[in-house]
mmCIF file of C-alpha atoms in Angstrom:
data_model
loop_
_atom_site.group_PDB
_atom_site.id
_atom_site.type_symbol
_atom_site.label_atom_id
_atom_site.label_comp_id
_atom_site.label_asym_id
_atom_site.label_seq_id
_atom_site.Cartn_x
_atom_site.Cartn_y
_atom_site.Cartn_z
ATOM 1 C CA MET A 1107 11.070 20.105 24.912
ATOM 2 C CA THR A 1108 9.969 22.387 22.091
ATOM 3 C CA PRO A 1109 8.173 21.183 18.915
ATOM 4 C CA SER A 1110 11.402 21.619 16.962
ATOM 5 C CA ASP A 1111 13.201 19.411 19.495
ATOM 6 C CA ASP A 1112 10.585 16.729 18.886
ATOM 7 C CA LEU A 1113 11.753 16.490 15.266
ATOM 8 C CA PHE A 1114 15.126 15.205 16.482
ATOM 9 C CA LYS A 1115 13.700 12.565 18.796
ATOM 10 C CA PRO A 1116 14.550 9.009 17.634
ATOM 11 C CA LEU A 1117 11.601 6.813 16.737
ATOM 12 C CA SER A 1118 10.449 4.331 19.332
ATOM 13 C CA SER A 1119 10.006 0.677 18.351
ATOM 14 C CA GLU A 1120 6.254 1.287 18.269
ATOM 15 C CA GLU A 1121 6.695 4.234 15.903
ATOM 16 C CA LEU A 1122 8.984 2.190 13.652
ATOM 17 C CA ASP A 1123 6.254 -0.465 13.516
ATOM 18 C CA GLU A 1124 3.706 2.222 12.680
ATOM 19 C CA LEU A 1125 5.845 3.531 9.835
ATOM 20 C CA GLU A 1126 6.529 0.041 8.521
ATOM 21 C CA ASP A 1127 2.817 -0.809 8.577
ATOM 22 C CA PHE A 1128 2.080 2.323 6.559
ATOM 23 C CA LEU A 1129 4.729 1.487 3.947
ATOM 24 C CA LEU A 1130 3.262 -2.003 3.565
ATOM 25 C CA LEU A 1131 -0.330 -0.855 3.090
ATOM 26 C CA ASP A 1132 -2.176 -1.960 -0.039
ATOM 27 C CA GLY A 1133 -1.343 0.515 -2.779
ATOM 28 C CA HIS A 1134 2.045 1.330 -1.279
ATOM 29 C CA GLU A 1135 3.809 -1.995 -1.092
ATOM 30 C CA ASP A 1136 4.669 -2.322 -4.800
ATOM 31 C CA LYS A 1137 6.380 1.044 -5.128
ATOM 32 C CA SER A 1138 7.285 2.344 -1.668
ATOM 33 C CA MET A 1139 10.484 1.609 0.200
ATOM 34 C CA THR A 1140 10.552 -1.040 2.867
ATOM 35 C CA LEU A 1141 11.678 0.118 6.292
ATOM 36 C CA ASP A 1142 15.118 -1.447 5.755
ATOM 37 C CA MET A 1143 15.455 0.260 2.368
ATOM 38 C CA LEU A 1144 14.466 3.554 3.960
ATOM 39 C CA ASP A 1145 17.109 3.004 6.649
ATOM 40 C CA GLY A 1146 19.835 2.556 4.019
ATOM 41 C CA PHE A 1147 18.512 5.453 1.958
ATOM 42 C CA LEU A 1148 18.642 7.841 4.907
ATOM 43 C CA ALA A 1149 22.111 6.590 5.870
ATOM 44 C CA ALA A 1150 23.415 7.537 2.425
ATOM 45 C CA LEU A 1151 21.835 10.982 2.650
ATOM 46 C CA ALA A 1152 23.166 11.571 6.165
ATOM 47 C CA ALA A 1153 26.686 10.252 5.520
ATOM 48 C CA GLY A 1154 27.044 11.550 1.983
ATOM 49 C CA PRO A 1155 28.788 14.521 0.390
ATOM 50 C CA SER A 1156 25.981 17.042 0.077
ATOM 51 C CA LEU A 1157 22.722 18.218 1.581
ATOM 52 C CA VAL A 1158 19.566 16.920 -0.087
ATOM 53 C CA MET A 1159 16.411 18.746 0.905
ATOM 54 C CA PRO A 1160 13.400 16.733 2.146
ATOM 55 C CA SER A 1161 11.277 18.106 -0.680
ATOM 56 C CA GLU A 1162 13.470 16.093 -3.059
ATOM 57 C CA TRP A 1163 13.905 12.825 -1.195
ATOM 58 C CA LEU A 1164 10.620 12.486 0.705
ATOM 59 C CA PRO A 1165 8.510 11.641 -2.392
ATOM 60 C CA MET A 1166 10.834 8.718 -3.151
ATOM 61 C CA VAL A 1167 9.973 7.016 0.131
ATOM 62 C CA LEU A 1168 6.460 6.222 -1.081
ATOM 63 C CA ASP A 1169 7.441 5.908 -4.723
ATOM 64 C CA VAL A 1170 11.042 4.868 -5.350
ATOM 65 C CA GLU A 1171 10.878 6.306 -8.856
ATOM 66 C CA GLY A 1172 9.484 9.586 -7.543
ATOM 67 C CA ARG A 1173 6.734 9.745 -10.137
ATOM 68 C CA THR A 1174 3.594 9.539 -8.005
ATOM 69 C CA PRO A 1175 2.713 12.051 -5.287
ATOM 70 C CA PRO A 1176 2.364 10.473 -1.834
ATOM 71 C CA SER A 1177 -1.174 9.297 -1.082
ATOM 72 C CA PHE A 1178 -2.670 9.814 2.360
ATOM 73 C CA VAL A 1179 -6.208 9.324 3.599
ATOM 74 C CA SER A 1180 -6.187 12.618 5.493
ATOM 75 C CA PRO A 1181 -4.072 15.684 6.228
ATOM 76 C CA GLU A 1182 -3.570 14.281 9.720
ATOM 77 C CA GLU A 1183 -2.104 11.061 8.351
ATOM 78 C CA ALA A 1184 0.131 13.013 5.971
ATOM 79 C CA ALA A 1185 1.451 15.122 8.840
ATOM 80 C CA ARG A 1186 1.985 12.099 11.071
ATOM 81 C CA ILE A 1187 3.861 9.956 8.524
ATOM 82 C CA THR A 1188 5.928 12.876 7.245
ATOM 83 C CA THR A 1189 6.930 13.755 10.793
ATOM 84 C CA LEU A 1190 7.988 10.166 11.503
ATOM 85 C CA ILE A 1191 10.172 10.065 8.391
ATOM 86 C CA ILE A 1192 11.747 13.456 9.107
ATOM 87 C CA ARG A 1193 12.494 12.361 12.673
ATOM 88 C CA TYR A 1194 14.039 9.167 11.315
ATOM 89 C CA MET A 1195 16.295 11.206 9.041
ATOM 90 C CA ASN A 1196 17.277 13.655 11.787
ATOM 91 C CA ALA A 1197 18.062 10.854 14.217
ATOM 92 C CA THR A 1198 20.202 9.105 11.602
ATOM 93 C CA ALA A 1199 22.128 12.290 10.891
ATOM 94 C CA GLY A 1200 22.535 12.804 14.629
ATOM 95 C CA VAL A 1201 24.247 9.432 15.028
ATOM 96 C CA PHE A 1202 26.956 10.440 12.548
ATOM 97 C CA GLU A 1203 27.399 13.868 14.079
ATOM 98 C CA ASP A 1204 27.667 12.521 17.638
ATOM 99 C CA ASP A 1205 29.523 9.232 17.173
ATOM 100 C CA PRO A 1206 29.933 7.796 13.651
ATOM 101 C CA ASP A 1207 31.339 4.545 15.028
ATOM 102 C CA SER A 1208 28.071 3.845 16.816
ATOM 103 C CA TYR A 1209 26.098 3.610 13.567
ATOM 104 C CA GLN A 1210 24.189 0.356 13.131
ATOM 105 C CA PRO A 1211 21.884 -0.444 10.231
ATOM 106 C CA LEU A 1212 18.338 -1.316 11.214
ATOM 107 C CA TYR A 1213 18.716 -4.995 10.310
ATOM 108 C CA ASP A 1214 21.410 -5.379 12.974
ATOM 109 C CA GLN A 1215 18.890 -4.231 15.568
ATOM 110 C CA CYS A 1216 16.159 -6.703 14.597
ATOM 111 C CA VAL A 1217 15.312 -10.354 15.135
ATOM 112 C CA PHE A 1218 14.225 -12.232 12.011
ATOM 113 C CA GLY A 1219 12.018 -15.253 11.618
ATOM 114 C CA ASP A 1220 14.207 -16.982 9.062
ATOM 115 C CA PRO A 1221 17.493 -16.484 7.138
ATOM 116 C CA GLU A 1222 15.723 -15.523 3.895
ATOM 117 C CA GLU A 1223 13.880 -12.684 5.604
ATOM 118 C CA GLU A 1224 17.157 -11.466 7.066
ATOM 119 C CA GLU A 1225 18.954 -11.671 3.725
ATOM 120 C CA PHE A 1226 16.128 -9.706 2.092
ATOM 121 C CA ALA A 1227 16.441 -6.984 4.757
ATOM 122 C CA VAL A 1228 20.194 -6.627 4.225
ATOM 123 C CA LYS A 1229 19.762 -6.457 0.455
ATOM 124 C CA ALA A 1230 16.983 -3.873 0.793
ATOM 125 C CA TRP A 1231 19.201 -1.742 3.045
ATOM 126 C CA ALA A 1232 22.036 -1.837 0.474
ATOM 127 C CA LEU A 1233 19.671 -0.965 -2.369
ATOM 128 C CA GLY A 1234 18.326 1.940 -0.339
ATOM 129 C CA PHE A 1235 21.836 3.251 0.252
ATOM 130 C CA ILE A 1236 22.555 3.171 -3.478
ATOM 131 C CA LEU A 1237 19.297 5.012 -4.184
ATOM 132 C CA GLY A 1238 20.461 7.695 -1.772
ATOM 133 C CA MET A 1239 23.769 7.943 -3.614
ATOM 134 C CA GLU A 1240 22.014 8.256 -6.963
ATOM 135 C CA LEU A 1241 20.266 11.454 -5.856
ATOM 136 C CA ARG A 1242 23.682 13.158 -5.905
ATOM 137 C CA TRP A 1243 25.722 10.733 -8.001
ATOM 138 C CA ASP A 1244 28.027 13.393 -9.422
ATOM 139 C CA ASP A 1245 28.844 14.538 -5.889
ATOM 140 C CA TRP A 1246 29.832 10.980 -4.943
ATOM 141 C CA ILE A 1247 32.323 10.593 -7.816
ATOM 142 C CA PRO A 1248 35.390 11.829 -5.836
ATOM 143 C CA VAL A 1249 35.237 8.784 -3.563
ATOM 144 C CA PHE A 1250 35.781 6.541 -6.584
ATOM 145 C CA ASP A 1251 39.064 8.272 -7.380
ATOM 146 C CA ALA A 1252 40.467 8.942 -3.889
ATOM 147 C CA VAL A 1253 43.085 6.980 -1.961
ATOM 148 C CA ASP A 1254 43.731 6.994 1.775
ATOM 149 C CA GLU A 1255 46.997 7.585 3.629
ATOM 150 C CA GLU A 1256 48.022 3.969 3.088
ATOM 151 C CA GLY A 1257 47.416 4.269 -0.644
ATOM 152 C CA ASP A 1258 44.250 2.150 -0.599
ATOM 153 C CA SER A 1259 41.319 3.156 -2.745
ATOM 154 C CA GLU A 1260 38.549 4.819 -0.767
ATOM 155 C CA VAL A 1261 35.998 3.218 -3.084
ATOM 156 C CA LEU A 1262 36.625 -0.019 -1.166
ATOM 157 C CA LEU A 1263 34.351 1.490 1.478
ATOM 158 C CA LEU A 1264 31.490 0.983 -0.962
ATOM 159 C CA THR A 1265 32.365 -2.609 -1.837
ATOM 160 C CA PRO A 1266 30.248 -4.291 0.875
ATOM 161 C CA ILE A 1267 27.247 -2.156 -0.049
ATOM 162 C CA PHE A 1268 27.395 -2.883 -3.767
ATOM 163 C CA LEU A 1269 28.081 -6.603 -3.285
ATOM 164 C CA LEU A 1270 25.186 -7.060 -0.849
ATOM 165 C CA SER A 1271 22.794 -5.101 -3.087
ATOM 166 C CA GLY A 1272 23.073 -7.695 -5.843
ATOM 167 C CA THR A 1273 22.841 -4.953 -8.468
ATOM 168 C CA ASP A 1274 25.680 -6.355 -10.587
ATOM 169 C CA GLU A 1275 24.201 -9.082 -12.790
ATOM 170 C CA ASN A 1276 27.693 -10.379 -13.592
ATOM 171 C CA GLN A 1277 28.589 -10.795 -9.934
ATOM 172 C CA PRO A 1278 28.884 -14.421 -8.796
ATOM 173 C CA GLU A 1279 26.309 -15.374 -6.180
ATOM 174 C CA LEU A 1280 27.619 -14.773 -2.677
ATOM 175 C CA THR A 1281 27.865 -17.678 -0.299
ATOM 176 C CA GLU A 1282 26.261 -17.406 3.110
ATOM 177 C CA GLU A 1283 29.732 -16.978 4.599
ATOM 178 C CA ASP A 1284 30.561 -14.207 2.111
ATOM 179 C CA ARG A 1285 27.344 -12.360 2.860
ATOM 180 C CA GLU A 1286 28.006 -12.509 6.592
ATOM 181 C CA SER A 1287 31.575 -11.241 6.145
ATOM 182 C CA TRP A 1288 30.525 -8.312 3.969
ATOM 183 C CA ARG A 1289 27.579 -7.536 6.201
ATOM 184 C CA GLU A 1290 29.848 -7.191 9.230
ATOM 185 C CA LEU A 1291 31.791 -4.487 7.363
ATOM 186 C CA ILE A 1292 28.766 -2.265 6.672
ATOM 187 C CA PRO A 1293 28.883 -0.118 9.855
ATOM 188 C CA GLU A 1294 32.612 0.526 9.388
ATOM 189 C CA SER A 1295 32.095 1.311 5.699
ATOM 190 C CA VAL A 1296 29.323 3.821 6.352
ATOM 191 C CA SER A 1297 31.159 5.588 9.167
ATOM 192 C CA GLY A 1298 34.264 5.628 6.943
ATOM 193 C CA LEU A 1299 32.297 7.265 4.141
ATOM 194 C CA TYR A 1300 30.988 9.891 6.545
ATOM 195 C CA ARG A 1301 34.536 10.694 7.660
ATOM 196 C CA PHE A 1302 35.787 10.751 4.068
ATOM 197 C CA TRP A 1303 33.270 13.419 3.104
ATOM 198 C CA GLN A 1304 34.080 15.430 6.231
ATOM 199 C CA MET A 1305 37.776 15.415 5.318
ATOM 200 C CA TYR A 1306 37.068 15.978 1.635
ATOM 201 C CA ARG A 1307 34.989 19.065 2.366
ATOM 202 C CA ALA A 1308 37.649 20.362 4.757
ATOM 203 C CA GLN A 1309 40.262 20.113 1.987
ATOM 204 C CA GLU A 1310 38.181 21.886 -0.640
#
């Protein structure tokens, strides 16, 4: 395996823990993404309509607003954490390229200590996905206007994500049953969005 191949190697559970620990360090936790938010963020970038270069999205991982340069204690730490995040992104993109239907958000691969922790993880994932969309919001606009072969609006693919994010202050609070129902639709929604942009680009 060459060094470039290493950049496409999925993170092990130990490496995911290492990355999560870094994001939760003092000085990072108030402005950096959580691991679940990062997972949603990278899903939006990988499944979305246009290429976003790492130089643009990487700074947002440690500062969601992108205002503060990443802080590392050493060049070695900077290289290590950056490599982990790039590998995470490449592995996410690889899932869509190889088998979009196999996509699973991180929270579906984890065991949680209590329902509140799980709900927080799902919400963070949805917020991360929306942050990824916002990097190329104008490029995402066609999905809001498109309809599928059955005449249904393609924007319905985004409904579970927006509802679970809780970003709409006028939205009634979801019941536990509602949250579970919408959550189950997330993998299908994300793979559907990936396919939409593939078809959309093919028709341009």
